Amino acid sequence: MIGIDLGGSNLRAARIDGSAMTGHREPVGEPRDPQTIVEKVARVVESLAPDGPVGVGIAAMLSDRRGTVANSPHLRWRDVPFGELLAARLGPGYPLGVYNDVNAIIWGEAQAGAARGCRDVLGVYVGTGIGGGVIANGQLVTGTSNCAGEIGHTKVRWDRDAAPCACGQRGCIEAYLGGSYLMTRIERETGRGACSDQIHTPDEVDRAAAAGDPWALGLWRELAPLLSVALGNAVAVLNPERLVLGGGVLARCPLLVRMVTDHMAEMTNGPSWGPLSVVLAELGDDAGLVGAAHLAASGTDLITRPSPRPRREP
Ligand SMILES: [Zn+2]
């Protein structure tokens, strides 16, 4: 099977045969019009000589189960029938599925990573933004309009000063801890002289907080409980057995992760907290393509189905 991860910066691909992976990586580059990108993805697929399912994870909001991109800020696309275009370009022959990248990532972790063997999983990724994915009773939960798992836009503040979010609303957890918001805040407070001018990134805040810097510690003490509220509420609704935390910010901020999990213990009801294990994602950059390949292999939302084999005459 073939897995593709079409992100904002890189196009990554791999042929997965059992535990062996043959990989490929290139920048998405410019131009980014749908025809150019479809051609680029198709050539990568062909170069990997598929003889089975092909799954594509894409950094985009999808409006249906046929890979129609409603909106992708990374690719600067709106209403692009990406799945249909790719299926037409590749032609019949092998099953093709197109999935939201965070859904593919969490499915990958459940197949071969931090949530192996789990049937009820919540995955939350804090990177530039905050994304999430849900597996319930062994099935990926996509929701009625493909928006399930959007934990980044659950509200943690609701007063007049609640931070504005790029989604158009206020008080979303992403507007506090999403990497791009966090960087802006660090820069603003460094400029005001509130903290050391050696601190520019979330991992530098984490190291400074661990070393006892009062500003850094204050920032984490303010923000960690907000993420704990969002996670605790999601756990109360979903009752997962495993919570997988990942993304660039959490992967590089061990103190923040510890503070968030400590607060979660207070903010999650006992019967849900007891059986829950909170773990870090294991597959890193491979999770999306591994997950997309496994989703296609499991027959989830296929756009192209395999051609029927000719029946043998008696
Ligand atoms: Zn939002």
mmCIF file of C-alpha atoms and ligand atoms in Angstrom:
data_model
loop_
_atom_site.group_PDB
_atom_site.id
_atom_site.type_symbol
_atom_site.label_atom_id
_atom_site.label_comp_id
_atom_site.label_asym_id
_atom_site.label_seq_id
_atom_site.Cartn_x
_atom_site.Cartn_y
_atom_site.Cartn_z
ATOM 1 C CA MET A 1 0.000 0.000 0.000
ATOM 2 C CA ILE A 2 1.001 3.610 -0.583
ATOM 3 C CA GLY A 3 0.651 6.481 1.872
ATOM 4 C CA ILE A 4 0.915 10.149 0.917
ATOM 5 C CA ASP A 5 1.088 13.157 3.220
ATOM 6 C CA LEU A 6 0.352 16.405 1.389
ATOM 7 C CA GLY A 7 1.217 19.111 3.901
ATOM 8 C CA GLY A 8 1.721 22.845 3.733
ATOM 9 C CA SER A 9 5.465 22.561 3.105
ATOM 10 C CA ASN A 10 6.267 18.998 2.073
ATOM 11 C CA LEU A 11 4.860 16.198 -0.013
ATOM 12 C CA ARG A 12 5.881 12.933 1.631
ATOM 13 C CA ALA A 13 5.129 9.470 0.348
ATOM 14 C CA ALA A 14 5.967 5.882 1.168
ATOM 15 C CA ARG A 15 5.344 2.408 -0.077
ATOM 16 C CA ILE A 16 4.571 0.266 2.953
ATOM 17 C CA ASP A 17 5.151 -3.482 2.724
ATOM 18 C CA GLY A 18 4.659 -4.987 6.181
ATOM 19 C CA SER A 19 7.083 -3.083 8.389
ATOM 20 C CA ALA A 20 9.302 -1.978 5.466
ATOM 21 C CA MET A 21 8.896 1.551 4.141
ATOM 22 C CA THR A 22 10.351 3.032 0.975
ATOM 23 C CA GLY A 23 10.033 6.771 1.276
ATOM 24 C CA HIS A 24 10.027 9.884 -0.835
ATOM 25 C CA ARG A 25 9.988 13.558 0.137
ATOM 26 C CA GLU A 26 9.947 16.790 -1.850
ATOM 27 C CA PRO A 27 8.852 20.364 -1.183
ATOM 28 C CA VAL A 28 5.270 21.166 -2.246
ATOM 29 C CA GLY A 29 6.784 24.192 -4.009
ATOM 30 C CA GLU A 30 5.087 26.642 -6.334
ATOM 31 C CA PRO A 31 2.782 27.009 -8.193
ATOM 32 C CA ARG A 32 0.087 25.425 -6.038
ATOM 33 C CA ASP A 33 -2.847 25.343 -8.414
ATOM 34 C CA PRO A 34 -4.821 22.058 -8.234
ATOM 35 C CA GLN A 35 -3.638 20.765 -11.657
ATOM 36 C CA THR A 36 0.030 21.165 -10.771
ATOM 37 C CA ILE A 37 -0.355 19.525 -7.359
ATOM 38 C CA VAL A 38 -2.498 16.641 -8.719
ATOM 39 C CA GLU A 39 0.180 15.963 -11.355
ATOM 40 C CA LYS A 40 2.937 16.069 -8.735
ATOM 41 C CA VAL A 41 1.109 13.638 -6.416
ATOM 42 C CA ALA A 42 0.232 11.309 -9.328
ATOM 43 C CA ARG A 43 3.874 11.122 -10.450
ATOM 44 C CA VAL A 44 5.021 10.287 -6.937
ATOM 45 C CA VAL A 45 2.351 7.554 -6.679
ATOM 46 C CA GLU A 46 3.418 6.088 -10.045
ATOM 47 C CA SER A 47 7.104 6.190 -9.071
ATOM 48 C CA LEU A 48 6.281 3.969 -6.066
ATOM 49 C CA ALA A 49 4.663 1.353 -8.358
ATOM 50 C CA PRO A 50 1.444 0.764 -6.412
ATOM 51 C CA ASP A 51 -0.131 -2.662 -6.524
ATOM 52 C CA GLY A 52 -2.682 -1.956 -3.806
ATOM 53 C CA PRO A 53 -4.499 0.825 -1.998
ATOM 54 C CA VAL A 54 -3.350 4.448 -2.103
ATOM 55 C CA GLY A 55 -4.264 6.763 0.778
ATOM 56 C CA VAL A 56 -3.663 10.513 0.762
ATOM 57 C CA GLY A 57 -3.725 12.658 3.909
ATOM 58 C CA ILE A 58 -4.118 16.349 3.111
ATOM 59 C CA ALA A 59 -3.794 19.468 5.297
ATOM 60 C CA ALA A 60 -7.268 20.712 4.450
ATOM 61 C CA MET A 61 -10.867 20.867 5.604
ATOM 62 C CA LEU A 62 -12.805 18.368 3.477
ATOM 63 C CA SER A 63 -16.474 18.870 2.707
ATOM 64 C CA ASP A 64 -17.333 15.299 1.782
ATOM 65 C CA ARG A 65 -15.888 11.779 1.704
ATOM 66 C CA ARG A 66 -14.604 12.095 -1.863
ATOM 67 C CA GLY A 67 -11.688 14.363 -1.097
ATOM 68 C CA THR A 68 -13.337 17.689 -1.937
ATOM 69 C CA VAL A 69 -11.296 20.430 -0.295
ATOM 70 C CA ALA A 70 -13.603 23.058 1.244
ATOM 71 C CA ASN A 71 -10.664 25.125 2.404
ATOM 72 C CA SER A 72 -6.916 24.718 2.657
ATOM 73 C CA PRO A 73 -5.076 27.842 3.814
ATOM 74 C CA HIS A 74 -1.770 26.001 3.213
ATOM 75 C CA LEU A 75 -2.491 25.276 -0.448
ATOM 76 C CA ARG A 76 -4.635 28.406 -0.844
ATOM 77 C CA TRP A 77 -7.516 26.277 -2.196
ATOM 78 C CA ARG A 78 -11.251 26.673 -1.781
ATOM 79 C CA ASP A 79 -13.841 24.208 -3.139
ATOM 80 C CA VAL A 80 -11.396 22.041 -5.079
ATOM 81 C CA PRO A 81 -12.525 18.481 -6.017
ATOM 82 C CA PHE A 82 -9.013 17.183 -5.302
ATOM 83 C CA GLY A 83 -10.046 13.538 -4.796
ATOM 84 C CA GLU A 84 -11.961 13.366 -8.094
ATOM 85 C CA LEU A 85 -9.145 15.090 -10.006
ATOM 86 C CA LEU A 86 -6.529 12.706 -8.594
ATOM 87 C CA ALA A 87 -8.742 9.659 -9.216
ATOM 88 C CA ALA A 88 -9.263 10.756 -12.839
ATOM 89 C CA ARG A 89 -5.529 11.341 -13.333
ATOM 90 C CA LEU A 90 -4.500 7.989 -11.787
ATOM 91 C CA GLY A 91 -7.239 6.035 -13.550
ATOM 92 C CA PRO A 92 -8.843 2.828 -12.273
ATOM 93 C CA GLY A 93 -6.816 -0.052 -10.940
ATOM 94 C CA TYR A 94 -6.270 0.486 -7.255
ATOM 95 C CA PRO A 95 -8.360 1.849 -4.412
ATOM 96 C CA LEU A 96 -7.824 5.550 -3.633
ATOM 97 C CA GLY A 97 -8.932 7.455 -0.534
ATOM 98 C CA VAL A 98 -8.333 11.089 0.518
ATOM 99 C CA TYR A 99 -8.424 11.985 4.212
ATOM 100 C CA ASN A 100 -7.965 14.959 6.504
ATOM 101 C CA ASP A 101 -4.330 14.961 7.681
ATOM 102 C CA VAL A 102 -5.047 14.943 11.427
ATOM 103 C CA ASN A 103 -7.507 12.062 11.022
ATOM 104 C CA ALA A 104 -4.848 10.175 9.056
ATOM 105 C CA ILE A 105 -2.261 10.914 11.774
ATOM 106 C CA ILE A 106 -4.392 9.602 14.619
ATOM 107 C CA TRP A 107 -5.345 6.519 12.582
ATOM 108 C CA GLY A 108 -1.625 5.932 11.966
ATOM 109 C CA GLU A 109 -0.862 6.148 15.699
ATOM 110 C CA ALA A 110 -3.688 3.671 16.369
ATOM 111 C CA GLN A 111 -2.398 1.225 13.743
ATOM 112 C CA ALA A 112 1.327 1.336 14.371
ATOM 113 C CA GLY A 113 2.179 3.906 17.051
ATOM 114 C CA ALA A 114 1.242 5.232 20.484
ATOM 115 C CA ALA A 115 -2.348 3.914 20.440
ATOM 116 C CA ARG A 116 -1.691 0.480 18.915
ATOM 117 C CA GLY A 117 -4.514 -1.892 19.699
ATOM 118 C CA CYS A 118 -6.776 0.771 21.264
ATOM 119 C CA ARG A 119 -10.421 1.045 20.194
ATOM 120 C CA ASP A 120 -11.226 4.407 21.814
ATOM 121 C CA VAL A 121 -8.657 7.113 21.173
ATOM 122 C CA LEU A 122 -8.466 10.886 21.309
ATOM 123 C CA GLY A 123 -5.487 12.468 19.529
ATOM 124 C CA VAL A 124 -4.635 16.138 20.039
ATOM 125 C CA TYR A 125 -1.860 17.886 18.116
ATOM 126 C CA VAL A 126 -0.561 21.276 19.148
ATOM 127 C CA GLY A 127 1.583 22.666 16.345
ATOM 128 C CA THR A 128 1.048 25.890 14.416
ATOM 129 C CA GLY A 129 -2.656 25.373 15.150
ATOM 130 C CA ILE A 130 -4.441 22.743 17.242
ATOM 131 C CA GLY A 131 -6.057 19.736 15.609
ATOM 132 C CA GLY A 132 -7.642 16.590 16.905
ATOM 133 C CA GLY A 133 -8.967 13.224 15.836
ATOM 134 C CA VAL A 134 -11.297 10.691 17.408
ATOM 135 C CA ILE A 135 -11.518 6.933 17.115
ATOM 136 C CA ALA A 136 -14.577 5.440 18.799
ATOM 137 C CA ASN A 137 -15.228 1.720 19.012
ATOM 138 C CA GLY A 138 -12.461 1.119 16.452
ATOM 139 C CA GLN A 139 -13.912 3.505 13.873
ATOM 140 C CA LEU A 140 -12.625 6.908 12.785
ATOM 141 C CA VAL A 141 -15.234 9.510 13.735
ATOM 142 C CA THR A 142 -15.547 12.101 10.956
ATOM 143 C CA GLY A 143 -18.870 13.693 11.892
ATOM 144 C CA THR A 144 -21.748 14.715 9.679
ATOM 145 C CA SER A 145 -19.772 17.430 7.863
ATOM 146 C CA ASN A 146 -16.259 16.078 8.429
ATOM 147 C CA CYS A 147 -15.568 18.411 11.370
ATOM 148 C CA ALA A 148 -15.443 15.938 14.267
ATOM 149 C CA GLY A 149 -12.378 16.239 16.468
ATOM 150 C CA GLU A 150 -11.857 19.995 15.955
ATOM 151 C CA ILE A 151 -10.800 20.447 19.566
ATOM 152 C CA GLY A 152 -8.740 23.536 18.640
ATOM 153 C CA HIS A 153 -11.960 25.514 18.340
ATOM 154 C CA THR A 154 -13.555 24.448 21.591
ATOM 155 C CA LYS A 155 -13.916 27.438 23.921
ATOM 156 C CA VAL A 156 -11.873 27.936 27.046
ATOM 157 C CA ARG A 157 -12.692 31.627 27.639
ATOM 158 C CA TRP A 158 -15.963 33.426 27.043
ATOM 159 C CA ASP A 159 -15.529 36.878 28.564
ATOM 160 C CA ARG A 160 -15.206 40.085 26.573
ATOM 161 C CA ASP A 161 -11.398 39.800 26.562
ATOM 162 C CA ALA A 162 -11.393 36.274 25.105
ATOM 163 C CA ALA A 163 -8.698 36.029 22.409
ATOM 164 C CA PRO A 164 -9.863 36.275 18.768
ATOM 165 C CA CYS A 165 -9.235 33.160 16.677
ATOM 166 C CA ALA A 166 -8.605 32.900 12.921
ATOM 167 C CA CYS A 167 -11.839 30.849 12.670
ATOM 168 C CA GLY A 168 -13.789 34.069 13.317
ATOM 169 C CA GLN A 169 -14.820 33.227 16.886
ATOM 170 C CA ARG A 170 -13.279 34.065 20.267
ATOM 171 C CA GLY A 171 -11.872 32.131 23.161
ATOM 172 C CA CYS A 172 -10.831 28.993 21.217
ATOM 173 C CA ILE A 173 -7.967 27.038 22.824
ATOM 174 C CA GLU A 174 -6.047 27.424 19.528
ATOM 175 C CA ALA A 175 -6.022 31.214 20.040
ATOM 176 C CA TYR A 176 -4.060 30.653 23.280
ATOM 177 C CA LEU A 177 -1.774 27.690 22.653
ATOM 178 C CA GLY A 178 -1.606 27.277 18.871
ATOM 179 C CA GLY A 179 2.064 27.801 17.969
ATOM 180 C CA SER A 180 1.515 30.855 15.785
ATOM 181 C CA TYR A 181 -0.536 32.642 18.515
ATOM 182 C CA LEU A 182 1.968 31.630 21.159
ATOM 183 C CA MET A 183 4.903 32.972 19.125
ATOM 184 C CA THR A 184 3.106 36.301 18.626
ATOM 185 C CA ARG A 185 2.499 36.586 22.356
ATOM 186 C CA ILE A 186 6.106 35.693 23.257
ATOM 187 C CA GLU A 187 7.360 38.291 20.786
ATOM 188 C CA ARG A 188 4.983 40.948 22.151
ATOM 189 C CA GLU A 189 5.991 40.345 25.754
ATOM 190 C CA THR A 190 9.710 40.142 24.915
ATOM 191 C CA GLY A 191 9.330 43.504 23.132
ATOM 192 C CA ARG A 192 7.766 44.970 26.286
ATOM 193 C CA GLY A 193 10.699 43.725 28.331
ATOM 194 C CA ALA A 194 8.443 41.325 30.294
ATOM 195 C CA CYS A 195 10.822 38.438 29.753
ATOM 196 C CA SER A 196 14.385 37.698 28.820
ATOM 197 C CA ASP A 197 15.272 38.527 25.208
ATOM 198 C CA GLN A 198 16.738 34.999 24.970
ATOM 199 C CA ILE A 199 13.202 33.561 24.816
ATOM 200 C CA HIS A 200 11.643 33.430 21.344
ATOM 201 C CA THR A 201 9.968 30.045 20.935
ATOM 202 C CA PRO A 202 7.678 27.766 22.998
ATOM 203 C CA ASP A 203 10.521 25.313 23.713
ATOM 204 C CA GLU A 204 12.631 28.197 25.044
ATOM 205 C CA VAL A 205 9.708 29.174 27.315
ATOM 206 C CA ASP A 206 9.563 25.557 28.500
ATOM 207 C CA ARG A 207 13.286 25.440 29.311
ATOM 208 C CA ALA A 208 13.162 28.832 31.047
ATOM 209 C CA ALA A 209 10.110 27.751 33.094
ATOM 210 C CA ALA A 210 11.897 24.547 34.107
ATOM 211 C CA ALA A 211 14.847 26.677 35.253
ATOM 212 C CA GLY A 212 12.492 28.822 37.365
ATOM 213 C CA ASP A 213 12.141 31.959 35.185
ATOM 214 C CA PRO A 214 9.120 33.728 36.742
ATOM 215 C CA TRP A 215 7.670 35.091 33.461
ATOM 216 C CA ALA A 216 7.950 31.727 31.667
ATOM 217 C CA LEU A 217 6.489 29.859 34.625
ATOM 218 C CA GLY A 218 3.664 32.414 34.834
ATOM 219 C CA LEU A 219 2.833 31.939 31.153
ATOM 220 C CA TRP A 220 2.678 28.143 31.484
ATOM 221 C CA ARG A 221 0.627 28.448 34.705
ATOM 222 C CA GLU A 222 -1.873 30.570 32.809
ATOM 223 C CA LEU A 223 -2.029 28.462 29.635
ATOM 224 C CA ALA A 224 -1.653 24.848 30.850
ATOM 225 C CA PRO A 225 -5.037 24.827 32.677
ATOM 226 C CA LEU A 226 -6.782 26.129 29.534
ATOM 227 C CA LEU A 227 -5.594 23.125 27.516
ATOM 228 C CA SER A 228 -6.458 20.849 30.454
ATOM 229 C CA VAL A 229 -10.046 22.172 30.404
ATOM 230 C CA ALA A 230 -10.399 21.468 26.673
ATOM 231 C CA LEU A 231 -8.884 17.983 27.042
ATOM 232 C CA GLY A 232 -10.802 17.138 30.205
ATOM 233 C CA ASN A 233 -14.119 18.114 28.601
ATOM 234 C CA ALA A 234 -13.366 16.037 25.499
ATOM 235 C CA VAL A 235 -12.419 13.066 27.684
ATOM 236 C CA ALA A 236 -15.671 13.448 29.644
ATOM 237 C CA VAL A 237 -17.643 13.209 26.381
ATOM 238 C CA LEU A 238 -15.643 10.471 24.655
ATOM 239 C CA ASN A 239 -14.274 8.319 27.502
ATOM 240 C CA PRO A 240 -11.198 7.221 25.496
ATOM 241 C CA GLU A 241 -8.714 4.643 26.785
ATOM 242 C CA ARG A 242 -5.791 6.603 25.356
ATOM 243 C CA LEU A 243 -5.084 10.291 24.809
ATOM 244 C CA VAL A 244 -2.263 10.810 22.317
ATOM 245 C CA LEU A 245 -0.569 14.211 22.504
ATOM 246 C CA GLY A 246 1.598 15.371 19.617
ATOM 247 C CA GLY A 247 2.589 18.260 17.374
ATOM 248 C CA GLY A 248 5.661 20.501 17.421
ATOM 249 C CA VAL A 249 4.732 22.494 20.543
ATOM 250 C CA LEU A 250 3.923 19.535 22.816
ATOM 251 C CA ALA A 251 6.758 17.388 21.458
ATOM 252 C CA ARG A 252 9.291 20.032 22.497
ATOM 253 C CA CYS A 253 7.732 21.236 25.772
ATOM 254 C CA PRO A 254 7.940 18.430 28.372
ATOM 255 C CA LEU A 255 7.189 20.731 31.338
ATOM 256 C CA LEU A 256 4.048 22.083 29.645
ATOM 257 C CA VAL A 257 2.873 18.514 28.957
ATOM 258 C CA ARG A 258 3.433 17.586 32.620
ATOM 259 C CA MET A 259 1.541 20.646 33.865
ATOM 260 C CA VAL A 260 -1.347 19.956 31.455
ATOM 261 C CA THR A 261 -1.650 16.310 32.548
ATOM 262 C CA ASP A 262 -1.435 17.264 36.250
ATOM 263 C CA HIS A 263 -4.324 19.733 35.813
ATOM 264 C CA MET A 264 -6.303 17.194 33.811
ATOM 265 C CA ALA A 265 -6.417 14.904 36.816
ATOM 266 C CA GLU A 266 -8.410 17.634 38.623
ATOM 267 C CA MET A 267 -10.561 18.555 35.642
ATOM 268 C CA THR A 268 -11.650 15.112 34.451
ATOM 269 C CA ASN A 269 -14.297 13.059 36.193
ATOM 270 C CA GLY A 270 -12.960 10.022 38.039
ATOM 271 C CA PRO A 271 -14.560 7.189 36.047
ATOM 272 C CA SER A 272 -13.147 8.670 32.796
ATOM 273 C CA TRP A 273 -9.739 9.577 34.261
ATOM 274 C CA GLY A 274 -9.099 6.188 35.885
ATOM 275 C CA PRO A 275 -8.716 4.017 32.762
ATOM 276 C CA LEU A 276 -7.157 6.791 30.627
ATOM 277 C CA SER A 277 -3.485 6.728 29.679
ATOM 278 C CA VAL A 278 -1.953 9.956 28.361
ATOM 279 C CA VAL A 279 0.969 9.333 26.004
ATOM 280 C CA LEU A 280 3.076 11.207 23.473
ATOM 281 C CA ALA A 281 2.736 10.448 19.748
ATOM 282 C CA GLU A 282 5.358 7.988 18.506
ATOM 283 C CA LEU A 283 5.395 8.088 14.728
ATOM 284 C CA GLY A 284 6.387 11.736 14.212
ATOM 285 C CA ASP A 285 6.267 12.833 10.575
ATOM 286 C CA ASP A 286 5.403 9.305 9.383
ATOM 287 C CA ALA A 287 2.044 9.115 11.183
ATOM 288 C CA GLY A 288 0.026 10.837 8.433
ATOM 289 C CA LEU A 289 1.180 8.702 5.544
ATOM 290 C CA VAL A 290 1.038 5.477 7.562
ATOM 291 C CA GLY A 291 -2.517 6.348 8.646
ATOM 292 C CA ALA A 292 -3.677 7.347 5.149
ATOM 293 C CA ALA A 293 -2.329 4.075 3.720
ATOM 294 C CA HIS A 294 -4.081 2.015 6.430
ATOM 295 C CA LEU A 295 -7.368 3.933 5.991
ATOM 296 C CA ALA A 296 -7.366 3.184 2.257
ATOM 297 C CA ALA A 297 -6.386 -0.441 2.931
ATOM 298 C CA SER A 298 -9.317 -0.796 5.356
ATOM 299 C CA GLY A 299 -11.683 0.442 2.630
ATOM 300 C CA THR A 300 -12.617 3.683 4.431
ATOM 301 C CA ASP A 301 -14.324 6.229 2.118
ATOM 302 C CA LEU A 302 -12.743 5.041 -1.119
ATOM 303 C CA ILE A 303 -13.142 7.242 -4.198
ATOM 304 C CA THR A 304 -11.839 4.644 -6.625
ATOM 305 C CA ARG A 305 -12.551 1.007 -5.889
ATOM 306 C CA PRO A 306 -10.383 -1.812 -7.203
ATOM 307 C CA SER A 307 -11.443 -3.139 -10.610
ATOM 308 C CA PRO A 308 -13.226 -6.464 -10.189
ATOM 309 C CA ARG A 309 -11.049 -9.447 -11.064
ATOM 310 C CA PRO A 310 -12.269 -11.314 -14.176
ATOM 311 C CA ARG A 311 -14.221 -14.373 -13.093
ATOM 312 C CA ARG A 312 -12.643 -17.679 -14.054
ATOM 313 C CA GLU A 313 -14.850 -19.697 -16.381
ATOM 314 C CA PRO A 314 -15.719 -23.142 -15.057
HETATM 315 ZN ZN ZN B 1 -11.303 29.114 16.576
#
